[in-house]
Amino acid sequence: GFAIDVPGNWSAQQGQDGATTIAPAGGAGSFGIAYGAMVGLARTGSTMQLDSGALLSATRQLVQRYTGDGTLQQAGEIQQTTVGGQRGYAVELKGQSPVSDSGRNVGEHDWLVTMARPDGGVGYIVFVSPERDWSKLRPIFRQMAESFRSVELQ
């Protein structure tokens, strides 16, 4: 249940975990995701849109989910943000990219963005890039985040 504007040469793939990977050709595959975004929904048990405190708590749980195995680390504080005109939170994550240079994996820079959904769930996007390409991709990721909207499923 979402809509998002993406660059023309990117495509979406539904994952087995329910999340959707949006990436340019070669940006994602069996190796994981090197360039692009992963969009998902986290259920909270609520049927009403979350207040600020509940959304922050759900964001912390998502951070724990992505950093719990040690492959990613939180690289800053969770910040309030606006996503598609609605209240949200964002946090930077760091890890190792599946992209290699001279036989060594390069650093990865991720940006986790969350927003409350009208159905009580939490929509989230994890934007992914090798650290070396982050400054080029960040404006694209911001545009994508601003275009994100929840869509009620029929």
PDB file of C-alpha atoms in Angstrom:
ATOM      1  CA  GLY A   1       0.000   0.000   0.000  1.00  0.00           C
ATOM      2  CA  PHE A   2       2.302   2.782  -1.175  1.00  0.00           C
ATOM      3  CA  ALA A   3       3.192   4.954  -4.122  1.00  0.00           C
ATOM      4  CA  ILE A   4       6.604   6.517  -4.700  1.00  0.00           C
ATOM      5  CA  ASP A   5       8.276   8.355  -7.567  1.00  0.00           C
ATOM      6  CA  VAL A   6      11.450   6.631  -8.757  1.00  0.00           C
ATOM      7  CA  PRO A   7      14.097   7.390 -11.381  1.00  0.00           C
ATOM      8  CA  GLY A   8      13.081   6.124 -14.834  1.00  0.00           C
ATOM      9  CA  ASN A   9      15.759   3.453 -15.018  1.00  0.00           C
ATOM     10  CA  TRP A  10      14.872   1.883 -11.629  1.00  0.00           C
ATOM     11  CA  SER A  11      12.478  -1.024 -11.176  1.00  0.00           C
ATOM     12  CA  ALA A  12      10.684  -2.642  -8.239  1.00  0.00           C
ATOM     13  CA  GLN A  13      10.832  -6.244  -7.048  1.00  0.00           C
ATOM     14  CA  GLN A  14       8.650  -7.710  -4.307  1.00  0.00           C
ATOM     15  CA  GLY A  15      10.710  -9.609  -1.739  1.00  0.00           C
ATOM     16  CA  GLN A  16       9.773 -12.759   0.144  1.00  0.00           C
ATOM     17  CA  ASP A  17       9.674 -10.753   3.384  1.00  0.00           C
ATOM     18  CA  GLY A  18       6.975  -8.444   2.000  1.00  0.00           C
ATOM     19  CA  ALA A  19       9.348  -5.529   1.433  1.00  0.00           C
ATOM     20  CA  THR A  20       9.778  -4.043  -2.038  1.00  0.00           C
ATOM     21  CA  THR A  21      13.261  -3.379  -3.401  1.00  0.00           C
ATOM     22  CA  ILE A  22      13.544  -0.471  -5.831  1.00  0.00           C
ATOM     23  CA  ALA A  23      16.877  -0.271  -7.614  1.00  0.00           C
ATOM     24  CA  PRO A  24      18.637   0.466 -10.895  1.00  0.00           C
ATOM     25  CA  ALA A  25      19.724  -2.487 -13.038  1.00  0.00           C
ATOM     26  CA  GLY A  26      22.405  -4.419 -11.142  1.00  0.00           C
ATOM     27  CA  GLY A  27      21.760  -2.473  -7.917  1.00  0.00           C
ATOM     28  CA  ALA A  28      20.185  -5.409  -6.081  1.00  0.00           C
ATOM     29  CA  GLY A  29      20.191  -9.168  -6.375  1.00  0.00           C
ATOM     30  CA  SER A  30      21.050 -12.349  -4.521  1.00  0.00           C
ATOM     31  CA  PHE A  31      23.968 -10.438  -2.957  1.00  0.00           C
ATOM     32  CA  GLY A  32      21.539  -7.994  -1.298  1.00  0.00           C
ATOM     33  CA  ILE A  33      21.123  -4.360  -2.181  1.00  0.00           C
ATOM     34  CA  ALA A  34      24.025  -2.119  -3.134  1.00  0.00           C
ATOM     35  CA  TYR A  35      22.165   0.830  -4.685  1.00  0.00           C
ATOM     36  CA  GLY A  36      18.523   1.702  -4.218  1.00  0.00           C
ATOM     37  CA  ALA A  37      15.795   1.516  -1.620  1.00  0.00           C
ATOM     38  CA  MET A  38      13.818  -1.043   0.306  1.00  0.00           C
ATOM     39  CA  VAL A  39      10.231  -0.102   1.188  1.00  0.00           C
ATOM     40  CA  GLY A  40       8.260  -1.988   3.795  1.00  0.00           C
ATOM     41  CA  LEU A  41       5.500  -1.953   6.359  1.00  0.00           C
ATOM     42  CA  ALA A  42       5.872  -2.798  10.030  1.00  0.00           C
ATOM     43  CA  ARG A  43       2.715  -3.770  11.882  1.00  0.00           C
ATOM     44  CA  THR A  44       2.271  -2.302  15.351  1.00  0.00           C
ATOM     45  CA  GLY A  45      -0.935  -3.920  16.543  1.00  0.00           C
ATOM     46  CA  SER A  46      -2.691  -0.559  16.494  1.00  0.00           C
ATOM     47  CA  THR A  47      -5.555   0.241  14.132  1.00  0.00           C
ATOM     48  CA  MET A  48      -5.243   4.017  14.589  1.00  0.00           C
ATOM     49  CA  GLN A  49      -2.516   6.278  13.238  1.00  0.00           C
ATOM     50  CA  LEU A  50       0.395   6.413  15.681  1.00  0.00           C
ATOM     51  CA  ASP A  51       1.201   9.488  17.707  1.00  0.00           C
ATOM     52  CA  SER A  52       4.715  10.924  17.749  1.00  0.00           C
ATOM     53  CA  GLY A  53       5.900   8.842  20.715  1.00  0.00           C
ATOM     54  CA  ALA A  54       4.605   5.559  19.314  1.00  0.00           C
ATOM     55  CA  LEU A  55       6.174   6.303  15.902  1.00  0.00           C
ATOM     56  CA  LEU A  56       9.526   7.068  17.566  1.00  0.00           C
ATOM     57  CA  SER A  57       9.306   3.790  19.493  1.00  0.00           C
ATOM     58  CA  ALA A  58       8.513   1.874  16.288  1.00  0.00           C
ATOM     59  CA  THR A  59      11.446   3.620  14.557  1.00  0.00           C
ATOM     60  CA  ARG A  60      13.772   2.507  17.363  1.00  0.00           C
ATOM     61  CA  GLN A  61      12.528  -1.069  16.907  1.00  0.00           C
ATOM     62  CA  LEU A  62      13.298  -0.898  13.178  1.00  0.00           C
ATOM     63  CA  VAL A  63      16.789   0.443  13.918  1.00  0.00           C
ATOM     64  CA  GLN A  64      17.302  -2.504  16.280  1.00  0.00           C
ATOM     65  CA  ARG A  65      16.043  -4.884  13.590  1.00  0.00           C
ATOM     66  CA  TYR A  66      18.620  -3.589  11.105  1.00  0.00           C
ATOM     67  CA  THR A  67      21.524  -3.217  13.529  1.00  0.00           C
ATOM     68  CA  GLY A  68      20.852  -6.266  15.722  1.00  0.00           C
ATOM     69  CA  ASP A  69      23.130  -8.654  13.840  1.00  0.00           C
ATOM     70  CA  GLY A  70      26.041  -6.195  13.804  1.00  0.00           C
ATOM     71  CA  THR A  71      26.261  -5.738  10.024  1.00  0.00           C
ATOM     72  CA  LEU A  72      24.925  -2.173  10.317  1.00  0.00           C
ATOM     73  CA  GLN A  73      25.510   0.407  13.024  1.00  0.00           C
ATOM     74  CA  GLN A  74      23.470   3.473  13.888  1.00  0.00           C
ATOM     75  CA  ALA A  75      25.514   6.529  12.844  1.00  0.00           C
ATOM     76  CA  GLY A  76      23.657   9.379  14.500  1.00  0.00           C
ATOM     77  CA  GLU A  77      20.562  10.247  16.433  1.00  0.00           C
ATOM     78  CA  ILE A  78      17.036   9.611  15.216  1.00  0.00           C
ATOM     79  CA  GLN A  79      15.758  12.936  13.847  1.00  0.00           C
ATOM     80  CA  GLN A  80      12.237  14.201  13.199  1.00  0.00           C
ATOM     81  CA  THR A  81      11.567  14.748   9.506  1.00  0.00           C
ATOM     82  CA  THR A  82       8.727  15.206   7.061  1.00  0.00           C
ATOM     83  CA  VAL A  83       8.018  12.429   4.574  1.00  0.00           C
ATOM     84  CA  GLY A  84       5.550  13.124   1.802  1.00  0.00           C
ATOM     85  CA  GLY A  85       4.060  15.952   3.823  1.00  0.00           C
ATOM     86  CA  GLN A  86       3.612  13.903   6.987  1.00  0.00           C
ATOM     87  CA  ARG A  87       5.474  13.498  10.261  1.00  0.00           C
ATOM     88  CA  GLY A  88       8.268  10.964  10.261  1.00  0.00           C
ATOM     89  CA  TYR A  89      11.678  10.052  11.617  1.00  0.00           C
ATOM     90  CA  ALA A  90      15.023   9.403   9.959  1.00  0.00           C
ATOM     91  CA  VAL A  91      18.374   7.961  11.018  1.00  0.00           C
ATOM     92  CA  GLU A  92      21.671   7.234   9.287  1.00  0.00           C
ATOM     93  CA  LEU A  93      23.133   3.726   9.356  1.00  0.00           C
ATOM     94  CA  LYS A  94      26.604   2.534   8.281  1.00  0.00           C
ATOM     95  CA  GLY A  95      27.929  -0.858   7.263  1.00  0.00           C
ATOM     96  CA  GLN A  96      29.799  -2.728   4.553  1.00  0.00           C
ATOM     97  CA  SER A  97      28.504  -2.593   0.982  1.00  0.00           C
ATOM     98  CA  PRO A  98      28.406  -5.652  -1.268  1.00  0.00           C
ATOM     99  CA  VAL A  99      30.320  -3.396  -3.710  1.00  0.00           C
ATOM    100  CA  SER A 100      34.052  -4.057  -3.699  1.00  0.00           C
ATOM    101  CA  ASP A 101      37.046  -2.037  -4.795  1.00  0.00           C
ATOM    102  CA  SER A 102      40.405  -3.758  -5.229  1.00  0.00           C
ATOM    103  CA  GLY A 103      38.986  -6.908  -3.628  1.00  0.00           C
ATOM    104  CA  ARG A 104      37.710  -5.158  -0.472  1.00  0.00           C
ATOM    105  CA  ASN A 105      34.141  -4.211   0.324  1.00  0.00           C
ATOM    106  CA  VAL A 106      33.587  -0.462   0.490  1.00  0.00           C
ATOM    107  CA  GLY A 107      31.623   1.301   3.201  1.00  0.00           C
ATOM    108  CA  GLU A 108      27.849   1.524   2.923  1.00  0.00           C
ATOM    109  CA  HIS A 109      25.656   4.480   3.900  1.00  0.00           C
ATOM    110  CA  ASP A 110      21.980   3.830   4.609  1.00  0.00           C
ATOM    111  CA  TRP A 111      19.186   6.238   5.502  1.00  0.00           C
ATOM    112  CA  LEU A 112      16.179   4.751   7.331  1.00  0.00           C
ATOM    113  CA  VAL A 113      13.034   6.890   7.084  1.00  0.00           C
ATOM    114  CA  THR A 114       9.756   6.045   8.849  1.00  0.00           C
ATOM    115  CA  MET A 115       6.248   7.461   8.704  1.00  0.00           C
ATOM    116  CA  ALA A 116       2.952   6.648  10.413  1.00  0.00           C
ATOM    117  CA  ARG A 117       0.357   4.979   8.198  1.00  0.00           C
ATOM    118  CA  PRO A 118      -3.372   5.706   8.603  1.00  0.00           C
ATOM    119  CA  ASP A 119      -3.991   2.005   9.414  1.00  0.00           C
ATOM    120  CA  GLY A 120      -1.768   2.087  12.529  1.00  0.00           C
ATOM    121  CA  GLY A 121       1.272   0.578  10.838  1.00  0.00           C
ATOM    122  CA  VAL A 122       4.637   2.139  10.118  1.00  0.00           C
ATOM    123  CA  GLY A 123       5.819   2.648   6.565  1.00  0.00           C
ATOM    124  CA  TYR A 124       9.568   2.662   6.168  1.00  0.00           C
ATOM    125  CA  ILE A 125      12.170   3.144   3.485  1.00  0.00           C
ATOM    126  CA  VAL A 126      15.834   2.159   3.757  1.00  0.00           C
ATOM    127  CA  PHE A 127      17.858   4.022   1.145  1.00  0.00           C
ATOM    128  CA  VAL A 128      21.160   2.257   0.369  1.00  0.00           C
ATOM    129  CA  SER A 129      24.340   3.426  -1.306  1.00  0.00           C
ATOM    130  CA  PRO A 130      28.066   2.795  -1.148  1.00  0.00           C
ATOM    131  CA  GLU A 131      29.577   5.605   0.943  1.00  0.00           C
ATOM    132  CA  ARG A 132      31.564   6.897  -2.043  1.00  0.00           C
ATOM    133  CA  ASP A 133      28.326   7.564  -4.000  1.00  0.00           C
ATOM    134  CA  TRP A 134      26.203   8.871  -1.119  1.00  0.00           C
ATOM    135  CA  SER A 135      26.513  12.591  -1.923  1.00  0.00           C
ATOM    136  CA  LYS A 136      25.358  11.963  -5.522  1.00  0.00           C
ATOM    137  CA  LEU A 137      22.405   9.777  -4.520  1.00  0.00           C
ATOM    138  CA  ARG A 138      21.173  11.662  -1.446  1.00  0.00           C
ATOM    139  CA  PRO A 139      19.210  14.276  -3.488  1.00  0.00           C
ATOM    140  CA  ILE A 140      17.513  11.444  -5.413  1.00  0.00           C
ATOM    141  CA  PHE A 141      16.697   9.672  -2.151  1.00  0.00           C
ATOM    142  CA  ARG A 142      15.251  12.895  -0.679  1.00  0.00           C
ATOM    143  CA  GLN A 143      13.017  13.356  -3.747  1.00  0.00           C
ATOM    144  CA  MET A 144      11.848   9.768  -3.456  1.00  0.00           C
ATOM    145  CA  ALA A 145      11.076  10.197   0.257  1.00  0.00           C
ATOM    146  CA  GLU A 146       9.126  13.395  -0.406  1.00  0.00           C
ATOM    147  CA  SER A 147       7.024  11.639  -3.061  1.00  0.00           C
ATOM    148  CA  PHE A 148       6.161   8.693  -0.785  1.00  0.00           C
ATOM    149  CA  ARG A 149       2.483   8.251   0.028  1.00  0.00           C
ATOM    150  CA  SER A 150       0.529   5.529   1.743  1.00  0.00           C
ATOM    151  CA  VAL A 151      -2.210   3.984  -0.359  1.00  0.00           C
ATOM    152  CA  GLU A 152      -5.146   2.116   1.131  1.00  0.00           C
ATOM    153  CA  LEU A 153      -5.354  -1.400  -0.233  1.00  0.00           C
ATOM    154  CA  GLN A 154      -8.723  -2.369  -1.685  1.00  0.00           C
TER     155      GLN A 154
END
